[in-house]
C-alpha cells in the first residue's frame, strides 16, 4: 500500500495507437488535454502512428497542449496492427503504471484515474470491461463468442463480457517489455501472467469521427492468434476430429458390409465413397492448417526478428 501523501506524485503513461485518424485525432488531443485539467497526478501520453498514410501524425505534432505535461510521438515504419503499436508505446513510456486508449475516444478517459487508483490499492492488473452495448449486432455476437471461448479454453481469468483495455503495474510492464510477442493478444498475455486482477466496468462512447479500422479479417486473425498462442484446444480438436472420422468410417463400412450380406441385390454406388473422401480431405486440410499455424508461430519466435521498426521517436512536450 502506498502512502496517500505520495499518490499524487505517481504518474501513468497512456498509449494512444492510431492509423489514418486525421479526421478525429485533433478532437482526441483536445479531449486528452481537457481531461488533464481535471486530474492532479502526472500523465504521459504516447501517441503511436501505426504507419498512417494520411497526415494524422502531423496533426498531433502541431497541436498545442495546455494542461498535458508529457507527450511523445512514435512513428512506426509500416502498419503493424494495433497490438504491436501498443507494445511499441509501452516500451517507450516513462511511468511504471501504463494503459492504452483508442484515438477514436470510444474508451472512457475515466479508466485512467480509476484504473490508476486500483493499481495504487495493490492490484497489478485492472481490466476495463465494456458495460454498454452500443455496438452493431455482429460485433456484439463476435465479442460474446470470442470471450466465452477464450475464458473456457485459453485464459480462465478472462471475462465473459470481453476486455477492451488494461491498466497495469510496473512489474507487468517489465514482463511485457522482456517478452514482446509478434502474434499474440496483449490482454491475454497480461492475464496469463497470473497476477492479481480487478475488473472495472465502464460505459463506452460511440465513435464520432472517422471509420473503424477493426475489419473482419483483423477479427479473424485475433481469434486465431488468441487460441494458437494460449491454448492447446485447436490441437486437441484435430485429435478429436480424427477419432470421430475414424469411427464414422468404421460405422459406414460396417453398415455397407451388413447390407450386402443381408441383401445381395443392394446396388453399388459412388455416393458413399465420394462422401467419405470429401469428409476425409476436409478434416485433413483443417488439421494441417491448424498444425501449420502452430509451426508458423514457432518459426516466427525462433527467427527472433523485431516486431516493429521505429521511424521516429520524439518528445513533443
XYZ file of N, CA and C in Angstrom, residues 183 291-303 305:
45
model
N 2.715 -12.341 -32.686
C 1.360 -12.802 -32.997
C 0.656 -13.214 -31.717
N -2.133 -27.243 -37.509
C -0.735 -27.547 -37.184
C 0.198 -26.517 -37.812
N -0.119 -26.070 -39.046
C 0.705 -25.068 -39.725
C 0.708 -23.742 -38.972
N -0.431 -23.366 -38.368
C -0.486 -22.140 -37.574
C 0.499 -22.216 -36.414
N 0.548 -23.344 -35.729
C 1.493 -23.516 -34.626
C 2.940 -23.490 -35.135
N 3.192 -24.168 -36.259
C 4.555 -24.206 -36.806
C 5.010 -22.814 -37.231
N 4.096 -22.028 -37.838
C 4.456 -20.686 -38.284
C 4.854 -19.813 -37.099
N 4.089 -19.903 -36.019
C 4.390 -19.095 -34.841
C 5.682 -19.562 -34.165
N 5.939 -20.857 -34.226
C 7.209 -21.369 -33.698
C 8.379 -20.826 -34.502
N 8.236 -20.814 -35.824
C 9.270 -20.255 -36.698
C 9.457 -18.773 -36.429
N 8.342 -18.055 -36.244
C 8.393 -16.621 -36.003
C 9.183 -16.306 -34.736
N 8.957 -17.102 -33.693
C 9.685 -16.906 -32.438
C 11.149 -17.287 -32.602
N 11.412 -18.388 -33.308
C 12.782 -18.872 -33.479
C 13.645 -17.878 -34.257
N 13.065 -17.186 -35.234
C 13.836 -16.211 -36.021
C 14.182 -14.970 -35.192
N 12.983 -12.003 -35.000
C 13.021 -10.726 -35.703
C 12.273 -9.671 -34.899
